[in-house]
PDB file of C-alpha atoms and ligand atoms in Angstrom:
ATOM      1  CA  MET A   1     -11.948   2.575  20.745  1.00  0.00           C
ATOM      2  CA  ARG A   2     -11.196   4.259  17.449  1.00  0.00           C
ATOM      3  CA  ILE A   3      -9.414   7.609  17.660  1.00  0.00           C
ATOM      4  CA  PRO A   4     -11.287  10.056  15.443  1.00  0.00           C
ATOM      5  CA  ILE A   5      -9.326  11.650  12.611  1.00  0.00           C
ATOM      6  CA  ILE A   6     -10.029  14.974  10.923  1.00  0.00           C
ATOM      7  CA  ALA A   7      -8.088  15.524   7.709  1.00  0.00           C
ATOM      8  CA  GLY A   8      -8.042  18.756   5.719  1.00  0.00           C
ATOM      9  CA  ASN A   9      -7.721  18.244   1.972  1.00  0.00           C
ATOM     10  CA  TRP A  10      -6.530  21.589   0.660  1.00  0.00           C
ATOM     11  CA  LYS A  11      -6.815  20.509  -2.986  1.00  0.00           C
ATOM     12  CA  MET A  12      -5.255  23.107  -5.346  1.00  0.00           C
ATOM     13  CA  TYR A  13      -5.557  25.971  -2.892  1.00  0.00           C
ATOM     14  CA  LYS A  14      -2.968  28.127  -1.099  1.00  0.00           C
ATOM     15  CA  THR A  15       0.515  29.121  -2.248  1.00  0.00           C
ATOM     16  CA  VAL A  16       3.550  27.885  -0.325  1.00  0.00           C
ATOM     17  CA  SER A  17       3.701  30.996   1.850  1.00  0.00           C
ATOM     18  CA  GLU A  18      -0.059  30.943   2.470  1.00  0.00           C
ATOM     19  CA  SER A  19       0.115  27.260   3.430  1.00  0.00           C
ATOM     20  CA  GLU A  20       2.970  27.842   5.826  1.00  0.00           C
ATOM     21  CA  ALA A  21       1.282  30.841   7.457  1.00  0.00           C
ATOM     22  CA  PHE A  22      -1.930  28.837   7.828  1.00  0.00           C
ATOM     23  CA  ALA A  23      -0.083  25.962   9.517  1.00  0.00           C
ATOM     24  CA  ARG A  24       1.621  28.348  11.959  1.00  0.00           C
ATOM     25  CA  GLU A  25      -1.700  29.924  12.852  1.00  0.00           C
ATOM     26  CA  LEU A  26      -3.540  26.600  13.141  1.00  0.00           C
ATOM     27  CA  ALA A  27      -1.111  24.742  15.416  1.00  0.00           C
ATOM     28  CA  PRO A  28      -1.576  26.707  18.667  1.00  0.00           C
ATOM     29  CA  ARG A  29      -5.341  26.963  18.083  1.00  0.00           C
ATOM     30  CA  LEU A  30      -5.686  23.166  17.893  1.00  0.00           C
ATOM     31  CA  ALA A  31      -3.359  22.416  20.792  1.00  0.00           C
ATOM     32  CA  PRO A  32      -6.072  22.460  23.520  1.00  0.00           C
ATOM     33  CA  PHE A  33      -8.125  19.646  21.965  1.00  0.00           C
ATOM     34  CA  THR A  34      -7.209  16.095  22.790  1.00  0.00           C
ATOM     35  CA  GLY A  35      -8.345  12.681  21.632  1.00  0.00           C
ATOM     36  CA  VAL A  36      -8.682  13.695  17.972  1.00  0.00           C
ATOM     37  CA  GLU A  37      -6.021  13.107  15.362  1.00  0.00           C
ATOM     38  CA  ARG A  38      -5.621  16.006  12.942  1.00  0.00           C
ATOM     39  CA  VAL A  39      -4.011  16.061   9.523  1.00  0.00           C
ATOM     40  CA  VAL A  40      -3.479  18.686   6.828  1.00  0.00           C
ATOM     41  CA  CYS A  41      -2.890  17.764   3.193  1.00  0.00           C
ATOM     42  CA  PRO A  42      -1.358  20.696   1.265  1.00  0.00           C
ATOM     43  CA  THR A  43      -0.270  20.677  -2.383  1.00  0.00           C
ATOM     44  CA  PHE A  44       2.972  18.791  -3.082  1.00  0.00           C
ATOM     45  CA  LEU A  45       4.757  22.122  -3.408  1.00  0.00           C
ATOM     46  CA  ALA A  46       3.838  23.259   0.102  1.00  0.00           C
ATOM     47  CA  ILE A  47       4.355  19.951   1.916  1.00  0.00           C
ATOM     48  CA  ASP A  48       7.938  20.691   2.925  1.00  0.00           C
ATOM     49  CA  ALA A  49       7.183  24.160   4.305  1.00  0.00           C
ATOM     50  CA  VAL A  50       4.084  22.943   6.152  1.00  0.00           C
ATOM     51  CA  ALA A  51       5.897  19.911   7.587  1.00  0.00           C
ATOM     52  CA  ARG A  52       8.646  22.205   8.909  1.00  0.00           C
ATOM     53  CA  ALA A  53       6.110  24.639  10.349  1.00  0.00           C
ATOM     54  CA  LEU A  54       4.293  21.805  12.135  1.00  0.00           C
ATOM     55  CA  ARG A  55       7.350  19.977  13.464  1.00  0.00           C
ATOM     56  CA  GLY A  56       6.935  19.408  17.193  1.00  0.00           C
ATOM     57  CA  THR A  57       3.144  19.865  17.045  1.00  0.00           C
ATOM     58  CA  ASP A  58       0.557  17.088  17.021  1.00  0.00           C
ATOM     59  CA  ILE A  59      -0.726  17.958  13.542  1.00  0.00           C
ATOM     60  CA  ALA A  60       0.275  15.381  10.957  1.00  0.00           C
ATOM     61  CA  VAL A  61       0.914  16.156   7.301  1.00  0.00           C
ATOM     62  CA  GLY A  62      -0.495  14.199   4.387  1.00  0.00           C
ATOM     63  CA  ALA A  63      -0.164  14.281   0.603  1.00  0.00           C
ATOM     64  CA  GLN A  64      -3.117  14.420  -1.767  1.00  0.00           C
ATOM     65  CA  GLY A  65      -1.875  11.591  -3.961  1.00  0.00           C
ATOM     66  CA  MET A  66       1.170   9.783  -5.318  1.00  0.00           C
ATOM     67  CA  HIS A  67       2.425   7.335  -7.950  1.00  0.00           C
ATOM     68  CA  TRP A  68       2.893   3.695  -6.973  1.00  0.00           C
ATOM     69  CA  GLU A  69       6.447   3.289  -8.313  1.00  0.00           C
ATOM     70  CA  ASP A  70       9.489   4.254  -6.214  1.00  0.00           C
ATOM     71  CA  GLN A  71      10.979   6.239  -9.084  1.00  0.00           C
ATOM     72  CA  GLY A  72      10.997   6.336 -12.861  1.00  0.00           C
ATOM     73  CA  ALA A  73      10.106   8.227 -16.019  1.00  0.00           C
ATOM     74  CA  PHE A  74       6.691   9.441 -14.832  1.00  0.00           C
ATOM     75  CA  THR A  75       6.664  13.156 -15.597  1.00  0.00           C
ATOM     76  CA  SER A  76       4.746  15.226 -13.033  1.00  0.00           C
ATOM     77  CA  GLN A  77       4.482  12.434 -10.486  1.00  0.00           C
ATOM     78  CA  VAL A  78       5.724  12.028  -6.894  1.00  0.00           C
ATOM     79  CA  SER A  79       6.652   8.669  -5.383  1.00  0.00           C
ATOM     80  CA  PRO A  80       5.994   7.098  -1.981  1.00  0.00           C
ATOM     81  CA  ALA A  81       9.744   6.928  -1.344  1.00  0.00           C
ATOM     82  CA  MET A  82       9.874  10.723  -1.751  1.00  0.00           C
ATOM     83  CA  LEU A  83       6.784  11.393   0.319  1.00  0.00           C
ATOM     84  CA  LYS A  84       7.761   9.260   3.264  1.00  0.00           C
ATOM     85  CA  GLU A  85      10.534  11.688   4.219  1.00  0.00           C
ATOM     86  CA  LEU A  86       7.896  14.353   4.818  1.00  0.00           C
ATOM     87  CA  VAL A  87       4.386  12.989   5.357  1.00  0.00           C
ATOM     88  CA  THR A  88       2.512  10.432   7.431  1.00  0.00           C
ATOM     89  CA  TYR A  89      -0.687  10.152   5.393  1.00  0.00           C
ATOM     90  CA  VAL A  90      -1.592  10.075   1.711  1.00  0.00           C
ATOM     91  CA  ILE A  91      -5.056  10.450   0.201  1.00  0.00           C
ATOM     92  CA  ILE A  92      -5.634   7.800  -2.451  1.00  0.00           C
ATOM     93  CA  GLY A  93      -8.590   7.456  -4.801  1.00  0.00           C
ATOM     94  CA  HIS A  94     -10.198  10.843  -4.250  1.00  0.00           C
ATOM     95  CA  SER A  95     -13.115  11.205  -6.658  1.00  0.00           C
ATOM     96  CA  GLU A  96     -11.423  14.202  -8.296  1.00  0.00           C
ATOM     97  CA  THR A  97      -8.370  12.080  -9.155  1.00  0.00           C
ATOM     98  CA  ARG A  98     -10.665   9.303 -10.373  1.00  0.00           C
ATOM     99  CA  GLN A  99     -12.590  11.802 -12.505  1.00  0.00           C
ATOM    100  CA  TYR A 100      -9.826  14.055 -13.848  1.00  0.00           C
ATOM    101  CA  LEU A 101      -6.574  12.117 -13.559  1.00  0.00           C
ATOM    102  CA  GLY A 102      -7.488   8.644 -14.749  1.00  0.00           C
ATOM    103  CA  GLU A 103      -7.426   7.001 -11.320  1.00  0.00           C
ATOM    104  CA  THR A 104      -9.051   3.555 -11.398  1.00  0.00           C
ATOM    105  CA  ASP A 105      -9.754   0.874  -8.811  1.00  0.00           C
ATOM    106  CA  GLU A 106      -6.618  -0.849 -10.100  1.00  0.00           C
ATOM    107  CA  THR A 107      -4.316   2.168  -9.645  1.00  0.00           C
ATOM    108  CA  VAL A 108      -5.887   2.835  -6.249  1.00  0.00           C
ATOM    109  CA  ASN A 109      -4.993  -0.701  -5.190  1.00  0.00           C
ATOM    110  CA  LYS A 110      -1.405  -0.366  -6.471  1.00  0.00           C
ATOM    111  CA  LYS A 111      -1.002   2.921  -4.619  1.00  0.00           C
ATOM    112  CA  VAL A 112      -2.493   1.590  -1.382  1.00  0.00           C
ATOM    113  CA  LYS A 113      -0.045  -1.329  -1.398  1.00  0.00           C
ATOM    114  CA  ALA A 114       2.888   0.944  -2.292  1.00  0.00           C
ATOM    115  CA  ALA A 115       1.978   3.407   0.460  1.00  0.00           C
ATOM    116  CA  LEU A 116       1.797   0.654   3.070  1.00  0.00           C
ATOM    117  CA  ALA A 117       5.062  -0.880   1.862  1.00  0.00           C
ATOM    118  CA  HIS A 118       6.731   2.489   2.529  1.00  0.00           C
ATOM    119  CA  GLY A 119       5.129   3.003   5.934  1.00  0.00           C
ATOM    120  CA  LEU A 120       2.699   5.675   4.702  1.00  0.00           C
ATOM    121  CA  LYS A 121      -0.881   5.575   5.943  1.00  0.00           C
ATOM    122  CA  PRO A 122      -3.393   5.692   3.102  1.00  0.00           C
ATOM    123  CA  ILE A 123      -6.684   7.557   3.400  1.00  0.00           C
ATOM    124  CA  ILE A 124      -8.671   5.681   0.774  1.00  0.00           C
ATOM    125  CA  ALA A 125     -11.579   7.669  -0.648  1.00  0.00           C
ATOM    126  CA  VAL A 126     -14.651   5.911  -2.032  1.00  0.00           C
ATOM    127  CA  GLY A 127     -18.087   7.149  -2.993  1.00  0.00           C
ATOM    128  CA  GLU A 128     -20.904   6.913  -5.483  1.00  0.00           C
ATOM    129  CA  SER A 129     -22.199   9.356  -8.097  1.00  0.00           C
ATOM    130  CA  LEU A 130     -25.606  11.001  -7.873  1.00  0.00           C
ATOM    131  CA  GLU A 131     -26.965   8.662 -10.573  1.00  0.00           C
ATOM    132  CA  GLN A 132     -25.740   5.580  -8.719  1.00  0.00           C
ATOM    133  CA  ASN A 133     -27.226   6.925  -5.527  1.00  0.00           C
ATOM    134  CA  GLU A 134     -30.587   7.545  -7.150  1.00  0.00           C
ATOM    135  CA  ARG A 135     -30.593   4.074  -8.679  1.00  0.00           C
ATOM    136  CA  GLY A 136     -30.052   2.562  -5.227  1.00  0.00           C
ATOM    137  CA  GLU A 137     -26.597   1.212  -6.128  1.00  0.00           C
ATOM    138  CA  THR A 138     -24.608   2.943  -3.388  1.00  0.00           C
ATOM    139  CA  ALA A 139     -23.976  -0.006  -1.083  1.00  0.00           C
ATOM    140  CA  ALA A 140     -22.900  -2.362  -3.872  1.00  0.00           C
ATOM    141  CA  PHE A 141     -20.735   0.210  -5.641  1.00  0.00           C
ATOM    142  CA  VAL A 142     -18.966   1.505  -2.552  1.00  0.00           C
ATOM    143  CA  GLY A 143     -18.485  -2.018  -1.235  1.00  0.00           C
ATOM    144  CA  GLY A 144     -16.885  -2.934  -4.574  1.00  0.00           C
ATOM    145  CA  GLN A 145     -14.518   0.045  -4.417  1.00  0.00           C
ATOM    146  CA  VAL A 146     -13.423  -0.988  -0.927  1.00  0.00           C
ATOM    147  CA  ARG A 147     -12.811  -4.597  -1.995  1.00  0.00           C
ATOM    148  CA  ALA A 148     -10.807  -3.474  -5.019  1.00  0.00           C
ATOM    149  CA  ALA A 149      -8.725  -0.982  -3.034  1.00  0.00           C
ATOM    150  CA  LEU A 150      -7.813  -3.572  -0.400  1.00  0.00           C
ATOM    151  CA  GLU A 151      -6.986  -6.513  -2.644  1.00  0.00           C
ATOM    152  CA  GLY A 152      -3.761  -8.057  -1.362  1.00  0.00           C
ATOM    153  CA  VAL A 153      -3.605  -5.855   1.765  1.00  0.00           C
ATOM    154  CA  SER A 154      -2.842  -7.877   4.907  1.00  0.00           C
ATOM    155  CA  ALA A 155      -4.928  -7.797   8.074  1.00  0.00           C
ATOM    156  CA  ASP A 156      -1.889  -6.464   9.899  1.00  0.00           C
ATOM    157  CA  ASP A 157      -1.560  -3.516   7.495  1.00  0.00           C
ATOM    158  CA  MET A 158      -5.222  -2.625   7.996  1.00  0.00           C
ATOM    159  CA  ARG A 159      -4.156  -0.924  11.250  1.00  0.00           C
ATOM    160  CA  HIS A 160      -2.641   1.822   9.104  1.00  0.00           C
ATOM    161  CA  VAL A 161      -5.562   2.237   6.710  1.00  0.00           C
ATOM    162  CA  VAL A 162      -8.184   4.980   6.942  1.00  0.00           C
ATOM    163  CA  ILE A 163     -11.197   4.965   4.641  1.00  0.00           C
ATOM    164  CA  ALA A 164     -13.182   8.051   3.677  1.00  0.00           C
ATOM    165  CA  TYR A 165     -16.744   7.694   2.443  1.00  0.00           C
ATOM    166  CA  GLU A 166     -17.299  10.649   0.148  1.00  0.00           C
ATOM    167  CA  PRO A 167     -20.457  10.596  -1.965  1.00  0.00           C
ATOM    168  CA  ILE A 168     -19.420  12.460  -5.137  1.00  0.00           C
ATOM    169  CA  TRP A 169     -22.636  14.478  -5.186  1.00  0.00           C
ATOM    170  CA  ALA A 170     -21.801  15.879  -1.752  1.00  0.00           C
ATOM    171  CA  ILE A 171     -18.268  17.108  -2.519  1.00  0.00           C
ATOM    172  CA  GLY A 172     -17.983  20.879  -2.789  1.00  0.00           C
ATOM    173  CA  THR A 173     -21.695  21.177  -3.506  1.00  0.00           C
ATOM    174  CA  GLY A 174     -22.960  22.292  -0.140  1.00  0.00           C
ATOM    175  CA  ARG A 175     -25.247  19.293  -0.261  1.00  0.00           C
ATOM    176  CA  SER A 176     -24.088  16.738   2.304  1.00  0.00           C
ATOM    177  CA  ALA A 177     -25.472  13.290   3.015  1.00  0.00           C
ATOM    178  CA  SER A 178     -27.417  13.110   6.278  1.00  0.00           C
ATOM    179  CA  GLY A 179     -25.530  11.763   9.260  1.00  0.00           C
ATOM    180  CA  GLN A 180     -27.816   8.777   9.317  1.00  0.00           C
ATOM    181  CA  GLN A 181     -27.360   7.989   5.600  1.00  0.00           C
ATOM    182  CA  ALA A 182     -23.590   8.227   5.906  1.00  0.00           C
ATOM    183  CA  ASN A 183     -23.593   6.111   9.068  1.00  0.00           C
ATOM    184  CA  GLU A 184     -25.606   3.419   7.314  1.00  0.00           C
ATOM    185  CA  ILE A 185     -23.267   3.168   4.326  1.00  0.00           C
ATOM    186  CA  ILE A 186     -20.174   3.288   6.506  1.00  0.00           C
ATOM    187  CA  GLY A 187     -21.456   0.648   8.931  1.00  0.00           C
ATOM    188  CA  GLY A 188     -23.633  -1.479   6.685  1.00  0.00           C
ATOM    189  CA  SER A 189     -21.452  -1.490   3.619  1.00  0.00           C
ATOM    190  CA  ILE A 190     -17.851  -0.374   4.215  1.00  0.00           C
ATOM    191  CA  ARG A 191     -17.278  -1.813   7.693  1.00  0.00           C
ATOM    192  CA  ALA A 192     -19.306  -4.882   6.736  1.00  0.00           C
ATOM    193  CA  VAL A 193     -17.051  -5.557   3.728  1.00  0.00           C
ATOM    194  CA  ILE A 194     -13.949  -5.149   5.896  1.00  0.00           C
ATOM    195  CA  ALA A 195     -15.451  -7.601   8.416  1.00  0.00           C
ATOM    196  CA  GLU A 196     -16.077 -10.078   5.630  1.00  0.00           C
ATOM    197  CA  LEU A 197     -12.488  -9.722   4.371  1.00  0.00           C
ATOM    198  CA  TYR A 198     -10.611  -9.514   7.684  1.00  0.00           C
ATOM    199  CA  GLY A 199     -12.990 -10.441  10.495  1.00  0.00           C
ATOM    200  CA  ASP A 200     -14.805  -8.373  13.075  1.00  0.00           C
ATOM    201  CA  GLU A 201     -11.861  -7.327  15.190  1.00  0.00           C
ATOM    202  CA  VAL A 202     -10.079  -5.647  12.271  1.00  0.00           C
ATOM    203  CA  ALA A 203     -13.326  -4.106  11.011  1.00  0.00           C
ATOM    204  CA  GLN A 204     -14.056  -2.587  14.409  1.00  0.00           C
ATOM    205  CA  ALA A 205     -10.580  -1.061  14.568  1.00  0.00           C
ATOM    206  CA  VAL A 206     -10.484   0.586  11.119  1.00  0.00           C
ATOM    207  CA  ARG A 207     -11.301   4.271  11.076  1.00  0.00           C
ATOM    208  CA  ILE A 208     -13.835   5.403   8.500  1.00  0.00           C
ATOM    209  CA  GLN A 209     -14.423   9.093   7.846  1.00  0.00           C
ATOM    210  CA  TYR A 210     -17.270  10.890   6.159  1.00  0.00           C
ATOM    211  CA  GLY A 211     -16.456  13.575   3.582  1.00  0.00           C
ATOM    212  CA  GLY A 212     -18.512  15.919   1.431  1.00  0.00           C
ATOM    213  CA  SER A 213     -19.516  19.464   2.413  1.00  0.00           C
ATOM    214  CA  VAL A 214     -18.591  18.966   6.070  1.00  0.00           C
ATOM    215  CA  LYS A 215     -18.808  22.294   7.907  1.00  0.00           C
ATOM    216  CA  PRO A 216     -18.964  23.443  11.524  1.00  0.00           C
ATOM    217  CA  ASP A 217     -22.768  23.562  11.124  1.00  0.00           C
ATOM    218  CA  ASN A 218     -23.229  19.892  10.259  1.00  0.00           C
ATOM    219  CA  MET A 219     -20.146  18.388  11.954  1.00  0.00           C
ATOM    220  CA  ALA A 220     -21.987  17.349  15.126  1.00  0.00           C
ATOM    221  CA  GLU A 221     -24.569  15.470  13.048  1.00  0.00           C
ATOM    222  CA  PHE A 222     -21.803  13.313  11.575  1.00  0.00           C
ATOM    223  CA  MET A 223     -19.688  12.985  14.695  1.00  0.00           C
ATOM    224  CA  SER A 224     -22.650  11.808  16.782  1.00  0.00           C
ATOM    225  CA  GLN A 225     -22.982   8.742  14.540  1.00  0.00           C
ATOM    226  CA  PRO A 226     -21.395   5.591  15.970  1.00  0.00           C
ATOM    227  CA  ASN A 227     -19.778   4.405  12.738  1.00  0.00           C
ATOM    228  CA  ILE A 228     -18.283   7.729  11.628  1.00  0.00           C
ATOM    229  CA  ASP A 229     -14.764   8.211  12.941  1.00  0.00           C
ATOM    230  CA  GLY A 230     -13.971  11.693  11.686  1.00  0.00           C
ATOM    231  CA  ALA A 231     -14.075  13.686   8.491  1.00  0.00           C
ATOM    232  CA  LEU A 232     -12.180  14.389   5.286  1.00  0.00           C
ATOM    233  CA  VAL A 233     -12.778  18.066   4.718  1.00  0.00           C
ATOM    234  CA  GLY A 234     -12.173  20.258   1.686  1.00  0.00           C
ATOM    235  CA  GLY A 235     -13.606  23.783   1.737  1.00  0.00           C
ATOM    236  CA  ALA A 236     -13.977  24.189   5.499  1.00  0.00           C
ATOM    237  CA  SER A 237     -10.385  23.064   6.088  1.00  0.00           C
ATOM    238  CA  LEU A 238      -9.121  26.186   4.309  1.00  0.00           C
ATOM    239  CA  LYS A 239     -10.256  28.506   7.077  1.00  0.00           C
ATOM    240  CA  VAL A 240      -8.516  28.410  10.444  1.00  0.00           C
ATOM    241  CA  ASP A 241     -11.676  29.205  12.429  1.00  0.00           C
ATOM    242  CA  ASP A 242     -13.679  26.478  10.691  1.00  0.00           C
ATOM    243  CA  PHE A 243     -10.922  23.880  11.060  1.00  0.00           C
ATOM    244  CA  VAL A 244     -10.631  24.660  14.773  1.00  0.00           C
ATOM    245  CA  GLN A 245     -14.395  24.314  15.209  1.00  0.00           C
ATOM    246  CA  LEU A 246     -14.412  20.961  13.393  1.00  0.00           C
ATOM    247  CA  VAL A 247     -11.743  19.561  15.705  1.00  0.00           C
ATOM    248  CA  GLU A 248     -13.473  21.050  18.733  1.00  0.00           C
ATOM    249  CA  ILE A 249     -16.779  19.399  17.779  1.00  0.00           C
ATOM    250  CA  ALA A 250     -15.078  16.060  17.114  1.00  0.00           C
ATOM    251  CA  ALA A 251     -13.337  16.267  20.491  1.00  0.00           C
ATOM    252  CA  ARG A 252     -16.662  17.016  22.182  1.00  0.00           C
ATOM    253  CA  GLU A 253     -18.598  14.251  20.424  1.00  0.00           C
ATOM    254  CA  LYS A 254     -15.948  11.565  20.209  1.00  0.00           C
ATOM    255  CA  GLY A 255     -12.897  12.511  22.248  1.00  0.00           C
ATOM    256  CA  ARG A 256     -11.940  10.897  25.491  1.00  0.00           C
TER     257      ARG A 256
HETATM  258  P1  LIG B   1     -15.625  19.470   0.534  1.00  0.00           P
HETATM  259  O1  LIG B   1     -14.539  18.446  -0.061  1.00  0.00           O
HETATM  260  O2  LIG B   1     -15.517  19.401   2.028  1.00  0.00           O
HETATM  261  O3  LIG B   1     -15.210  20.798  -0.017  1.00  0.00           O
HETATM  262  O4  LIG B   1     -16.962  19.015   0.037  1.00  0.00           O
HETATM  263  C1  LIG B   1     -14.338  17.195   0.539  1.00  0.00           C
HETATM  264  C2  LIG B   1     -13.274  16.426  -0.211  1.00  0.00           C
HETATM  265  O5  LIG B   1     -13.244  16.509  -1.440  1.00  0.00           O
HETATM  266  O6  LIG B   1     -12.449  15.704   0.388  1.00  0.00           O
END
C-alpha cells in the first residue's frame, strides 16, 4: 500500500513571520488525520523558521528547489548539503523552474541524483503544455521527462522518490485535469515507464501525485482514483482551512 502524500508548494508567497504563524496554526489542525503524509514547502528564507515551528509534529518540510553541487560559486543558489540539515523533501523540475529558471531534463536529473545522494527525497514534477496536450503528445512527453529525470537512479533509491504529474495548463489556472485523465497518464504513462525501468514491484511502490488547481472541491475526484497517491498543491495550500480539508479528504479516500 502506498501512503498518500499531500505537499503544499508555497511558491513565492508568505514572509518568514507569516510562514511561521501558518505552520503553528496548521500543525494542531492536521494532527487528527492519520495515514496521510503531509509536507509544506516554504521559500528558502522561511524554511528554518517553519522547520523549528513544526519540530515534534508529523508535518515534514520541503524546499522548492536546489542546485546539484554541494557548494561553489553559484550566486543565489542553495545546495543539497545545506538543505539536508533542515528539510526532508525537495521539489525538482517544477514547470515554473523549467520555464523561468532554465531548468532542463538534464539539470533535473543532476538534482535528483544529488538529492538522493544526500538523503533528501525528491518530488519530481513533470507535465505537458496545453499545445502538447492538444496534439495528443502527453503520454510520450511525460514518459520522456520521467525517463530523463531517473537516468542513473537505482531501484533501491526509488523508494525515496515521489513524482508529481502537473499538466502545465492546469497550474494556477483554475482549470484542472479530470480525475480520470490524470489517473490515465499517471498509471498508463508514468507508472508504466517506471515498471519498464525498474520492474513492477518498484513501480507499484512509487508514489505519484497529481498537481494543478487542486482544491477542496475537486480533491475527492483525484483521491478516488487508484493511481493517484496524493497532491502537489499551490494556491489551496496557502490557506489553513483549505489545506486541512485536502488532508481530511485524502485521509477519507485513501487513509487506513
Ligand atoms: P496550483 O499549483 O495548485 O496553484 O495550481 C500547483 C503547483 O504548481 O504545484
